[in-house]
N, C-alpha and C. Protein backbone atom coordinates (compact mmCIF):
# COMPACT_ATOMS: atom_id res chain seq x y z
N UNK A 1 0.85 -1.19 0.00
CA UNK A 1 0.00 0.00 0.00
C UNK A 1 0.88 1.23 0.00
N UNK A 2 0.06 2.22 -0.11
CA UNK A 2 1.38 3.31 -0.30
C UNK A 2 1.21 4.09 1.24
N UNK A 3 1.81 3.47 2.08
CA UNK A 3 1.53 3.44 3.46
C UNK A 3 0.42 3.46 4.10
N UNK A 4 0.47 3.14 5.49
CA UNK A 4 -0.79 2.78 6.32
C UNK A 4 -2.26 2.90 5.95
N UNK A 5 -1.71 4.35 6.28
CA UNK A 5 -3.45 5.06 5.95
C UNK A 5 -3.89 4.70 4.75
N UNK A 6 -3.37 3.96 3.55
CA UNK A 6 -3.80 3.46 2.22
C UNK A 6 -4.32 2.07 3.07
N UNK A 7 -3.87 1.36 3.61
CA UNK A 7 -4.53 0.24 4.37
C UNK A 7 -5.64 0.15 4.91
N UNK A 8 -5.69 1.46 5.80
CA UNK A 8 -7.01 1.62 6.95
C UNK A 8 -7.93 2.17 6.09
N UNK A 9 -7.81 2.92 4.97
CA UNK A 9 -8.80 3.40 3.52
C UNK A 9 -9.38 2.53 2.96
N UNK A 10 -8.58 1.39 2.60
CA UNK A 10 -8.91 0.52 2.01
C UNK A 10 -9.93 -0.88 2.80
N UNK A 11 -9.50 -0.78 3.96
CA UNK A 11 -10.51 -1.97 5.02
C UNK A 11 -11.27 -0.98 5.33
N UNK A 12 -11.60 0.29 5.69
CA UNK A 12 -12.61 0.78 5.88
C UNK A 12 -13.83 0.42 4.49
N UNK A 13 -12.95 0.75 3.01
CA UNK A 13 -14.21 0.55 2.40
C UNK A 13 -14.34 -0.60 2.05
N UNK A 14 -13.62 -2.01 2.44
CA UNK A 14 -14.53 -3.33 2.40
C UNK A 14 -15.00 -3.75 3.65
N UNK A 15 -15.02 -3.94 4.94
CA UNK A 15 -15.45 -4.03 5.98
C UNK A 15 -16.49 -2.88 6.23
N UNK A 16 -16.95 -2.17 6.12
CA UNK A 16 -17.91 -0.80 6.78
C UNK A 16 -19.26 -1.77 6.03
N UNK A 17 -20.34 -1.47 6.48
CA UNK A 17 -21.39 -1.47 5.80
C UNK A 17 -22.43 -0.31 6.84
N UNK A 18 -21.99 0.70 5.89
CA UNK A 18 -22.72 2.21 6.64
C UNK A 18 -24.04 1.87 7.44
N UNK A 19 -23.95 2.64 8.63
CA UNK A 19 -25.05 2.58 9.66
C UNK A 19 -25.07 1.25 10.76
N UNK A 20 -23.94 0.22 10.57
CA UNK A 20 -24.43 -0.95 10.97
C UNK A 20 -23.14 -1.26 11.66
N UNK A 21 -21.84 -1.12 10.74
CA UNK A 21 -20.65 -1.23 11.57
C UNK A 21 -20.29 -0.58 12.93
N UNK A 22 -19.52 -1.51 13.51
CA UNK A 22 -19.54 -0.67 15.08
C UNK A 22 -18.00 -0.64 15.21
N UNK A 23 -16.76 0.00 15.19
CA UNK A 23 -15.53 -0.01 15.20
C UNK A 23 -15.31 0.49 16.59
N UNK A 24 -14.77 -0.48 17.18
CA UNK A 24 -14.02 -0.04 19.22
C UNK A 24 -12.62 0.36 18.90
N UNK A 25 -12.37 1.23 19.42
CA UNK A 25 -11.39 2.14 18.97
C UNK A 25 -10.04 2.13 20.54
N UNK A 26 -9.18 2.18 20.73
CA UNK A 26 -8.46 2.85 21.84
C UNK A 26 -8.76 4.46 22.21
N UNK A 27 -8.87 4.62 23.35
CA UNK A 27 -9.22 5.67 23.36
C UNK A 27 -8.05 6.43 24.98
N UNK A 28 -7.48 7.22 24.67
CA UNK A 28 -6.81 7.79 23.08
C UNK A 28 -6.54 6.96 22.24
N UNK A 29 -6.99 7.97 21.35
CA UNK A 29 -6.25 6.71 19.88
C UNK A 29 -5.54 7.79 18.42
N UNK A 30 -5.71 6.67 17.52
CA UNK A 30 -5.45 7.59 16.14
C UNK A 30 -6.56 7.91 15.80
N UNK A 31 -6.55 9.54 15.67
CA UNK A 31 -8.00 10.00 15.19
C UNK A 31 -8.27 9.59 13.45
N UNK A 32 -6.70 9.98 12.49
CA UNK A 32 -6.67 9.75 11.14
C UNK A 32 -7.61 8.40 11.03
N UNK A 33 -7.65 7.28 11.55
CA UNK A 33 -8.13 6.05 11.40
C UNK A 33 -9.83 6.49 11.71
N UNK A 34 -9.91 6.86 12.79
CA UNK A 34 -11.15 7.06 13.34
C UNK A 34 -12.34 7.76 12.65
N UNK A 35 -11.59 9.38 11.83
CA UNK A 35 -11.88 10.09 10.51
C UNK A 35 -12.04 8.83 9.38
N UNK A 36 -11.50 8.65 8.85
CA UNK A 36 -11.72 7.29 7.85
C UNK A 36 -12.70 6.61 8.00
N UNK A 37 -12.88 5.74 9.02
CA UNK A 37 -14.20 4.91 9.24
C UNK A 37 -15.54 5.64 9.42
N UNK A 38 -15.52 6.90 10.18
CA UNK A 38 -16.70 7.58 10.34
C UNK A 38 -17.14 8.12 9.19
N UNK A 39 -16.03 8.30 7.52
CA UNK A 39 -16.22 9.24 6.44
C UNK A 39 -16.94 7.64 6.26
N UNK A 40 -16.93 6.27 5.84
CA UNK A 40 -17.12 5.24 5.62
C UNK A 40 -18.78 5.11 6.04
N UNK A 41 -19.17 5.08 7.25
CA UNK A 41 -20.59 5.28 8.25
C UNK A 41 -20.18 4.02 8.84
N UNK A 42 -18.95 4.14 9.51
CA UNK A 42 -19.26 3.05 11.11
C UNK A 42 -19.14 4.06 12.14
N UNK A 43 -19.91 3.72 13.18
CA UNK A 43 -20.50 4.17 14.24
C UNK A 43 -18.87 3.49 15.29
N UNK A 44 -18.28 5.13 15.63
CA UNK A 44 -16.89 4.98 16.73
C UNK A 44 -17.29 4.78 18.02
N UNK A 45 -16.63 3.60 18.69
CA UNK A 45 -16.90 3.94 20.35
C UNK A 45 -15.37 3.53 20.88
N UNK A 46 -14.92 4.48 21.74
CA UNK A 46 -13.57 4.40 22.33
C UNK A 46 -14.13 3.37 23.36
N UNK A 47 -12.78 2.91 23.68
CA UNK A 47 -12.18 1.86 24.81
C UNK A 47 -11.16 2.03 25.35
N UNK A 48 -11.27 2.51 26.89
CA UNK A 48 -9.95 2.66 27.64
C UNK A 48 -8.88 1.86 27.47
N UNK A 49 -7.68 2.35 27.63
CA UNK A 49 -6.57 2.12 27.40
C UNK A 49 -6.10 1.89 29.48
N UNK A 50 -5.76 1.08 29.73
CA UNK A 50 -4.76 0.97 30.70
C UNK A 50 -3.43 0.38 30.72
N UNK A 51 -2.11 0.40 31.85
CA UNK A 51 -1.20 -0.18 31.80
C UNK A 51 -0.58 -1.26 31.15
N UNK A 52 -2.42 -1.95 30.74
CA UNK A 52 -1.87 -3.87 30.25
C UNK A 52 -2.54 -3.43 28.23
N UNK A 53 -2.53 -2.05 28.85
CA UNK A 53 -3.42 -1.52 26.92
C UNK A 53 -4.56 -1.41 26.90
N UNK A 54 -5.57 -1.86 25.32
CA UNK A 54 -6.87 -1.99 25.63
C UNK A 54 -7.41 -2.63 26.64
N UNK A 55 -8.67 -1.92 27.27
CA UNK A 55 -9.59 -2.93 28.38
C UNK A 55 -10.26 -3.94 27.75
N UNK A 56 -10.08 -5.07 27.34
CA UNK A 56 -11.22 -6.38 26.26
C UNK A 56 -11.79 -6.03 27.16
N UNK A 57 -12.52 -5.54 28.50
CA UNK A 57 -13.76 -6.26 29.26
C UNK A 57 -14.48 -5.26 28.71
N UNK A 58 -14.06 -3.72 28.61
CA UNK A 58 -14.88 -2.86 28.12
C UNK A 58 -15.13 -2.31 26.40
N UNK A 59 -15.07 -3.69 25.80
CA UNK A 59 -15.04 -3.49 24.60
C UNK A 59 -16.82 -3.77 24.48
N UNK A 60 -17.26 -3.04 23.24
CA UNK A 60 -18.71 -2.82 23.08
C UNK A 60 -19.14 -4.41 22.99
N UNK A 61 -19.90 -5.03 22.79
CA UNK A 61 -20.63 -6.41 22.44
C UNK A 61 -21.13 -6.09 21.11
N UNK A 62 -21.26 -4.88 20.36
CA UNK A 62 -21.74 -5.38 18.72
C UNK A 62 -20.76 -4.65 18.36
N UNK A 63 -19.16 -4.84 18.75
CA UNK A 63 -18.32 -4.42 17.53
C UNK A 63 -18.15 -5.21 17.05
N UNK A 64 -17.95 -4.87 15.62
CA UNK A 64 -17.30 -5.63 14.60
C UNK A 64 -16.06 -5.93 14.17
N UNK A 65 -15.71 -4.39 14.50
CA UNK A 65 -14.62 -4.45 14.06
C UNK A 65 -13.19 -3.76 15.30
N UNK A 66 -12.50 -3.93 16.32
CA UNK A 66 -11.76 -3.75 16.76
C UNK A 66 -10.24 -2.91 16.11
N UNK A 67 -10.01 -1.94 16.21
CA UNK A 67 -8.41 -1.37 15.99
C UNK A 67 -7.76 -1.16 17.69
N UNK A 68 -6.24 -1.69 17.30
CA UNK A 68 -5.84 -1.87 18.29
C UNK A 68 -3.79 -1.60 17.64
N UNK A 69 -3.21 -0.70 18.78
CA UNK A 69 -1.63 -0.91 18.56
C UNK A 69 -1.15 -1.47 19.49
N UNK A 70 -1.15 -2.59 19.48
CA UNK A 70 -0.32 -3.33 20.41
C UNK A 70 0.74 -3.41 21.19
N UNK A 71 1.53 -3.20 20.06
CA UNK A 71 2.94 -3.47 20.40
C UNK A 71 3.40 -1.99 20.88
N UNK A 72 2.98 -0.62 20.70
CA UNK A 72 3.15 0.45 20.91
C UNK A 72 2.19 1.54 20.86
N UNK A 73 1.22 0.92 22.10
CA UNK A 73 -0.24 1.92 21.78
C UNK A 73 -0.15 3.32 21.62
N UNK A 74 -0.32 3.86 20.96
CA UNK A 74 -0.51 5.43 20.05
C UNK A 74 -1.75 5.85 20.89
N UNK A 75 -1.71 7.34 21.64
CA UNK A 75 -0.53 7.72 22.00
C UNK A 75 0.55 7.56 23.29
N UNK A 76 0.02 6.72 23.78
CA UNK A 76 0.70 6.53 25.48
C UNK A 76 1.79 5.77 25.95
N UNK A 77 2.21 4.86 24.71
CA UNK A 77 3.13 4.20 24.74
C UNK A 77 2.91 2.73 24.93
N UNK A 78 2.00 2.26 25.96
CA UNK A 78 1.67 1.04 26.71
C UNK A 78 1.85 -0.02 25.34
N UNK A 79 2.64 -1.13 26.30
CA UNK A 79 2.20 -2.47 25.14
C UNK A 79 1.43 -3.52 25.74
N UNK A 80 0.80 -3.58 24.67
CA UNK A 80 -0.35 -4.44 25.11
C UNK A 80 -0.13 -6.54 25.99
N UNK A 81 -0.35 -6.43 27.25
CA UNK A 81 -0.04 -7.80 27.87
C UNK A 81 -0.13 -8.47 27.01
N UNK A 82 0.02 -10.06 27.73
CA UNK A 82 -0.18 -11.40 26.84
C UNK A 82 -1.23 -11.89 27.21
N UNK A 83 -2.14 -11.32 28.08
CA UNK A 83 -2.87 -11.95 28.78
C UNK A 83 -4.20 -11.15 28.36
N UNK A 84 -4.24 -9.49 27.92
CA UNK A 84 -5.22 -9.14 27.25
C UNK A 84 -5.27 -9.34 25.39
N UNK A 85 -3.97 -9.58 24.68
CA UNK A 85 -3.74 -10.02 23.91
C UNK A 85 -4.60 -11.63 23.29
N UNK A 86 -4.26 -12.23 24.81
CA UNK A 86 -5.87 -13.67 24.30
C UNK A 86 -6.90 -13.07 24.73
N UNK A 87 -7.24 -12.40 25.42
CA UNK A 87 -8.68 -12.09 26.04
C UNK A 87 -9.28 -11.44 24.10
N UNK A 88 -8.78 -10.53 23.75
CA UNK A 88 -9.12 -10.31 22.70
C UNK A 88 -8.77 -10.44 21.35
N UNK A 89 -8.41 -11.62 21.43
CA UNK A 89 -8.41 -12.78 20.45
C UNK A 89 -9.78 -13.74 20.32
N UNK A 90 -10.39 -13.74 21.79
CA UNK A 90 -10.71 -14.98 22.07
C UNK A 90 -12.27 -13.99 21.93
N UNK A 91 -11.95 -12.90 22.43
CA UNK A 91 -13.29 -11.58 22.14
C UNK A 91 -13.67 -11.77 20.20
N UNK A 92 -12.75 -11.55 19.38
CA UNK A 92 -12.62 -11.26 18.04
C UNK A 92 -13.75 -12.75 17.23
N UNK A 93 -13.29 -13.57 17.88
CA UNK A 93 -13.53 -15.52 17.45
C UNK A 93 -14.78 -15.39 18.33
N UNK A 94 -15.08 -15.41 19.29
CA UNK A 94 -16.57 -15.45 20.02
C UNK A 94 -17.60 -14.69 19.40
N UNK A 95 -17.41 -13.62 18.60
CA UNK A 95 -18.73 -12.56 18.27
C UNK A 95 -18.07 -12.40 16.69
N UNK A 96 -16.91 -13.02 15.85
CA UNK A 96 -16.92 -12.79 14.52
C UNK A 96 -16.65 -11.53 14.47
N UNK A 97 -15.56 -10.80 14.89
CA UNK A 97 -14.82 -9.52 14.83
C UNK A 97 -13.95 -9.40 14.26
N UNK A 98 -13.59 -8.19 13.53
CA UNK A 98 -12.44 -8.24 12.90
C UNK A 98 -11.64 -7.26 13.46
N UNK A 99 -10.27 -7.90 13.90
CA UNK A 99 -9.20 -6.85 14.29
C UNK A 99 -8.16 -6.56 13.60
N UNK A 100 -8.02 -4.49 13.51
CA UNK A 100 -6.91 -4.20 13.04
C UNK A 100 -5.80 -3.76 14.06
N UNK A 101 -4.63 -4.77 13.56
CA UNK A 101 -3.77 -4.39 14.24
C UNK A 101 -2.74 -3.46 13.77
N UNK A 102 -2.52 -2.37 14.26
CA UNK A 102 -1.71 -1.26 13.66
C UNK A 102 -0.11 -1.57 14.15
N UNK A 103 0.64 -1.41 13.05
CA UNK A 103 1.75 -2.28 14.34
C UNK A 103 2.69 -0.78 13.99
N UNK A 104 2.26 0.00 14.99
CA UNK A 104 2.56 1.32 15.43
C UNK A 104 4.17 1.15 16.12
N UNK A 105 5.44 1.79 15.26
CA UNK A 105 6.62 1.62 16.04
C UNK A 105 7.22 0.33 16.86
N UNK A 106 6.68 -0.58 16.13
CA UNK A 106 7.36 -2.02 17.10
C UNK A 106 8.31 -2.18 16.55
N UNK A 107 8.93 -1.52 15.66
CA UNK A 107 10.65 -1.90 15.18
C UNK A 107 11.18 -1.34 16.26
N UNK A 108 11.02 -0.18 16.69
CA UNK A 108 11.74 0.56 17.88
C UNK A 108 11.63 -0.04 18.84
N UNK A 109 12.13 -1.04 19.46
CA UNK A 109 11.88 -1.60 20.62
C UNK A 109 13.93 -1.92 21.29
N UNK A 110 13.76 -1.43 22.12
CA UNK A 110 15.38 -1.40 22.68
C UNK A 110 15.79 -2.03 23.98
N UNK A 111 14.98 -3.09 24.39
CA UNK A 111 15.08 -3.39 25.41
C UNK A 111 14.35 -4.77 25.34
N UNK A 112 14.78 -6.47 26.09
CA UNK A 112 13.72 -7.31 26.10
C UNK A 112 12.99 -7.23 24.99
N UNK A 113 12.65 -8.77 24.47
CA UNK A 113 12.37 -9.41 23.53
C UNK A 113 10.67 -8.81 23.17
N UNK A 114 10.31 -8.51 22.19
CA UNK A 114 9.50 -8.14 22.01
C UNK A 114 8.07 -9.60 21.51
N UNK A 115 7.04 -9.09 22.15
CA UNK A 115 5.95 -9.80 22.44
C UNK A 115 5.61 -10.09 20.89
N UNK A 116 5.38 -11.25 20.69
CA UNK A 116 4.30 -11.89 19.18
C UNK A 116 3.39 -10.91 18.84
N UNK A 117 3.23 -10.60 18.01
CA UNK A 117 1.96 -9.79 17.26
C UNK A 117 0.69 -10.43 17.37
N UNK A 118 -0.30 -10.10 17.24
CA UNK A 118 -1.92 -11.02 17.47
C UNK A 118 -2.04 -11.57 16.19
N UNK A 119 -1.39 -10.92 15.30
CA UNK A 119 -1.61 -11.84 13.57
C UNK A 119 -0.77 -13.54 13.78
N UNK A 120 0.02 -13.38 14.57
CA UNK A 120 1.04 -14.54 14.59
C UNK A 120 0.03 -15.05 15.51
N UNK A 121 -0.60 -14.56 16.19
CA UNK A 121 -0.93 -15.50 17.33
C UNK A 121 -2.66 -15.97 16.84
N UNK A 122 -3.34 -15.64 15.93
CA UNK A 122 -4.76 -15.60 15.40
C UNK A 122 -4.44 -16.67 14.86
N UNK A 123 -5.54 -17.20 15.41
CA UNK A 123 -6.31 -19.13 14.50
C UNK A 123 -7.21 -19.29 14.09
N UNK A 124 -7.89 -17.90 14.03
CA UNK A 124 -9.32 -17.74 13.52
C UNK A 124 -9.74 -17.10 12.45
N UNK A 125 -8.45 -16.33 11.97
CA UNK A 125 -8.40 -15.61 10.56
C UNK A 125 -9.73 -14.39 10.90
N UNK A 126 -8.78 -13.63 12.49
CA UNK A 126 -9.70 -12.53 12.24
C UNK A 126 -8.66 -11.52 12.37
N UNK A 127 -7.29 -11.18 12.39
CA UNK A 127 -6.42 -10.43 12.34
C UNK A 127 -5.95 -9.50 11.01
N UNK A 128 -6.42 -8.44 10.69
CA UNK A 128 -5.52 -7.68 9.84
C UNK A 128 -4.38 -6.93 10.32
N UNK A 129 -3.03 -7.20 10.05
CA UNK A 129 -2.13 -6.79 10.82
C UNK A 129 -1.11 -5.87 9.47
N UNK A 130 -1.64 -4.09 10.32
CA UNK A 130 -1.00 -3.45 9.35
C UNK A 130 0.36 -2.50 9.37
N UNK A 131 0.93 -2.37 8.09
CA UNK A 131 2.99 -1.97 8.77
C UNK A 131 2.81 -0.69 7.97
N UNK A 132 4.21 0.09 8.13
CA UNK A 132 4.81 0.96 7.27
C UNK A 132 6.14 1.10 7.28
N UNK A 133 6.80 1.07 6.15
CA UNK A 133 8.22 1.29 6.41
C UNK A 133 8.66 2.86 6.89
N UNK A 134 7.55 4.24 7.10
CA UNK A 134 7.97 5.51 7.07
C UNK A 134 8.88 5.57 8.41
N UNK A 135 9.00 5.42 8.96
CA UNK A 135 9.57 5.33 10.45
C UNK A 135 10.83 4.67 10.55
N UNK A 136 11.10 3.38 9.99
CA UNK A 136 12.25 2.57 10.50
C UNK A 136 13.35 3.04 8.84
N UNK A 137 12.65 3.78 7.56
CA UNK A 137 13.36 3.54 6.51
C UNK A 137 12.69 5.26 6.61
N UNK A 138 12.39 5.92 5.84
CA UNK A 138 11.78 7.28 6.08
C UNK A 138 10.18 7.73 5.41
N UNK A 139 10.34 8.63 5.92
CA UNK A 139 8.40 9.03 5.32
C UNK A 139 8.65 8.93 4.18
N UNK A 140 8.95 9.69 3.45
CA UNK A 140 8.38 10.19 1.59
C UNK A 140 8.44 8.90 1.49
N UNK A 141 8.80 7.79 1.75
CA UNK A 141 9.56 6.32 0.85
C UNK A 141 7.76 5.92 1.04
N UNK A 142 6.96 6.40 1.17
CA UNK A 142 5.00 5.98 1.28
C UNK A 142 4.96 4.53 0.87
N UNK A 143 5.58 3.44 2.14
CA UNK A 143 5.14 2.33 1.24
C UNK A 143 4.65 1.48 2.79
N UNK A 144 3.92 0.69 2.51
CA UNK A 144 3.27 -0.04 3.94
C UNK A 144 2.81 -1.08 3.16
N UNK A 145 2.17 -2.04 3.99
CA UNK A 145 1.85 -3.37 3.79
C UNK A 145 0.45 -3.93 4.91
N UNK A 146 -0.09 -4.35 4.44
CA UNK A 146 -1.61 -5.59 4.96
C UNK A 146 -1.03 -6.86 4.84
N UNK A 147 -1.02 -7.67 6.10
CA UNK A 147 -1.00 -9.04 6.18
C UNK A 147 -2.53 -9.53 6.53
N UNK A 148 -3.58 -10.00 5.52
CA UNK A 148 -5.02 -10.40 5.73
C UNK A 148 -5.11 -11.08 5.94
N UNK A 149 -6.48 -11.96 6.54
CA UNK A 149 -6.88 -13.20 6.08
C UNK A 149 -7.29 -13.62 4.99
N UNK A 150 -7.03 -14.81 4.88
CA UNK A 150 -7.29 -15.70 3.23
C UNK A 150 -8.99 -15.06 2.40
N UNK A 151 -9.81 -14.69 3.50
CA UNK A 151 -11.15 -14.65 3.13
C UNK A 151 -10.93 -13.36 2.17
N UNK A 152 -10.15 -12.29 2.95
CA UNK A 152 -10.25 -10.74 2.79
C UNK A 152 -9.31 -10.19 1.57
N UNK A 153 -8.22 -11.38 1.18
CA UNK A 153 -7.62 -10.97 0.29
C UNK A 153 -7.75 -10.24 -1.07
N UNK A 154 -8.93 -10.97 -1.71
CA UNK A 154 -9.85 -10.58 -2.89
C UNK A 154 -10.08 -9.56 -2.91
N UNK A 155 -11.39 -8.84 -2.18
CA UNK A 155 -12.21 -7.82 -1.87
C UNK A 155 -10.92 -6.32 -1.53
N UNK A 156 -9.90 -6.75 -1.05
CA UNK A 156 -9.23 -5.73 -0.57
C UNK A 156 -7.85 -5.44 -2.00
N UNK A 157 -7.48 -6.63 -2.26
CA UNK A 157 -7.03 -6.41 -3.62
C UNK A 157 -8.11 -5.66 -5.18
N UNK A 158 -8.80 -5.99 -4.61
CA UNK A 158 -10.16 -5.54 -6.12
C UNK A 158 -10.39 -3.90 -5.48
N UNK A 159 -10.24 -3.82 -4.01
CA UNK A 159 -10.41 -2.15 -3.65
C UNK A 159 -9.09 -1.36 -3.85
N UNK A 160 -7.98 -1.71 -3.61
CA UNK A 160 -6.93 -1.26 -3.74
C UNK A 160 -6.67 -1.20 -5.60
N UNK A 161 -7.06 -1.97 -6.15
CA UNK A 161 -6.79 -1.63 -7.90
C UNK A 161 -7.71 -0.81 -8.27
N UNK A 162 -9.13 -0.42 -7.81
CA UNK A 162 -10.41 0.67 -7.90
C UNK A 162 -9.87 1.61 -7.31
N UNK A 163 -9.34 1.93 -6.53
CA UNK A 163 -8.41 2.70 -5.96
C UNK A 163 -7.37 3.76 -6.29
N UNK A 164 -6.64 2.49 -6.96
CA UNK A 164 -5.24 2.71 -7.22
C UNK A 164 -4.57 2.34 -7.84
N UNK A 165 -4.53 2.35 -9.27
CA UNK A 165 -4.15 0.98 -10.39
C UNK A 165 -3.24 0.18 -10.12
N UNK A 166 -2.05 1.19 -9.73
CA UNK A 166 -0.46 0.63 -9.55
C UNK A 166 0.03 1.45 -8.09
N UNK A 167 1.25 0.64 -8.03
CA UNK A 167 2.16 1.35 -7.17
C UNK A 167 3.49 1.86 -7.31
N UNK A 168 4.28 2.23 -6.81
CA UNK A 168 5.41 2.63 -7.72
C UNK A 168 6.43 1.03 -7.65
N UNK A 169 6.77 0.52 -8.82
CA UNK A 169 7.18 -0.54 -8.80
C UNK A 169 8.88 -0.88 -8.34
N UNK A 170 9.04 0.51 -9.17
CA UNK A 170 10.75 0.30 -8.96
C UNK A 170 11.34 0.45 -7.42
N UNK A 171 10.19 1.26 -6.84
CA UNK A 171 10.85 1.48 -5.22
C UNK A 171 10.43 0.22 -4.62
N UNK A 172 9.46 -0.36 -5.01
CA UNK A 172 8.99 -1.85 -4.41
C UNK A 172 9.69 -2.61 -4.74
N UNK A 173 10.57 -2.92 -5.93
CA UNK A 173 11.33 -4.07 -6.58
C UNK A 173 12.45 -3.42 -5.40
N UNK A 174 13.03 -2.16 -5.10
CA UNK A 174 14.09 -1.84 -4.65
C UNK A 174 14.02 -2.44 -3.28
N UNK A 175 13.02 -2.32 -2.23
CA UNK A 175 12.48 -2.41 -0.87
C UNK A 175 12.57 -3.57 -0.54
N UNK A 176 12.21 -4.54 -1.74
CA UNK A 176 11.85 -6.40 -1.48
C UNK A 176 13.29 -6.42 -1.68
N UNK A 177 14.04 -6.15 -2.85
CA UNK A 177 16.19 -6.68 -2.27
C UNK A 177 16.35 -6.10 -1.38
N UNK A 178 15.87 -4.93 -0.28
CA UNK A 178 17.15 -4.61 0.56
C UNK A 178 16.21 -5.43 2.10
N UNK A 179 14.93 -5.77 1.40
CA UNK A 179 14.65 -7.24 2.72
C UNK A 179 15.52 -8.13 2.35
N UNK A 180 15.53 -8.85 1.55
CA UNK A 180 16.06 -9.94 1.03
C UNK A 180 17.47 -10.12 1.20
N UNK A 181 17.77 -9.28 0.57
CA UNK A 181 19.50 -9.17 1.22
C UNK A 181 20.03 -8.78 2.26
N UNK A 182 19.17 -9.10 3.32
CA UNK A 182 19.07 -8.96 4.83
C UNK A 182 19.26 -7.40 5.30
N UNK A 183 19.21 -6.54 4.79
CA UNK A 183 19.97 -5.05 5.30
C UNK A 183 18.51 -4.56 6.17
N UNK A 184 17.47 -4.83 5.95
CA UNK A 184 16.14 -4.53 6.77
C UNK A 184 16.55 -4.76 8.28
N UNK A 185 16.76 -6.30 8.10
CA UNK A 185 16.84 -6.92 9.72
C UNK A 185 18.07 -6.32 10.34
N UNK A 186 19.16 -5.88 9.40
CA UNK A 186 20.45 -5.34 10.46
C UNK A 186 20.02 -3.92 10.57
């Protein structure tokens, strides 16, 4: 995608079905995301944020759709336990929810091993887990990525080409060698 917010644009307009969607939000949260879904017609309700991150207990009962930064909740910093991490997993699979996971600054991590992502940890294929390289490589370079489920792939590829025909190829052919030739991970 040509970073994030091309992601959260793009699941807003296949997931929303105006008037009916219910998106639980962190609260504080990212408003840019929050703007998006409400331009879409899902109906926002924040969810406290404490020490262990989102509260799952105080998440609505007809969301649908969950956004969540885990690994570096935006804006307060908190990362999200392992222990609310299943709670809302197990929230997402019980009521057929879909969660986005924003994976907000988890390259920056400088200390102790950093916690599994909920996409690694989902068995239920309800995780969209979304990146950007602007941060760890720089802004203008506008390039990010969606890891979906198998179901969502279609619908979000067919919105992203209605969208957006192309992307810039040569910086993408450039981006995939300097993963590949390990220089990402060092």
């Amino acid at each position: 995608t040509n970073g994030a917010q091309q992601a959260f644009d793009l699941l807003a307009r296949v997931l929303v079905t105006p008037g009916k969607t219910v998106l639980a939000v962190e609260d504080p949260g990212y408003a840019p995301l929050q703007n998006l879904f409400t331009a879409a017609g899902a109906r926002i309700v924040g969810v406290p944020v404490d020490e262990e991150g989102l509260v799952v207990e105080k998440l609505p009962s007809d969301a649908n759709i969950v956004y969540v930064t885990p690994s570096h909740q935006f804006p307060l910093g908190v990362v999200m336990s392992p222990r609310r991490r299943v709670a809302l997993l197990d929230f997402a699979r019980s009521r057929g929810a879909v969660i986005i996971e924003d994976d907000y600054d988890s390259e920056f991590r400088y200390s102790g091993r950093p916690l599994d992502a909920l996409q690694t940890l989902d068995r239920g294929d309800a995780v969209c887990y979304i990146g950007t390289f602007s941060k760890c490589l720089f802004p203008s370079l506008r390039l990010g990525y969606a890891v979906v489920p198998p179901w969502l792939r279609t619908a979000l590829a067919s919105a992203k080409y209605q969208s957006d025909w192309h992307g810039n190829v040569m910086t993408q052919d450039t981006l995939a060698a300097f993963i590949a030739e390990g220089h990402l991970a060092r």
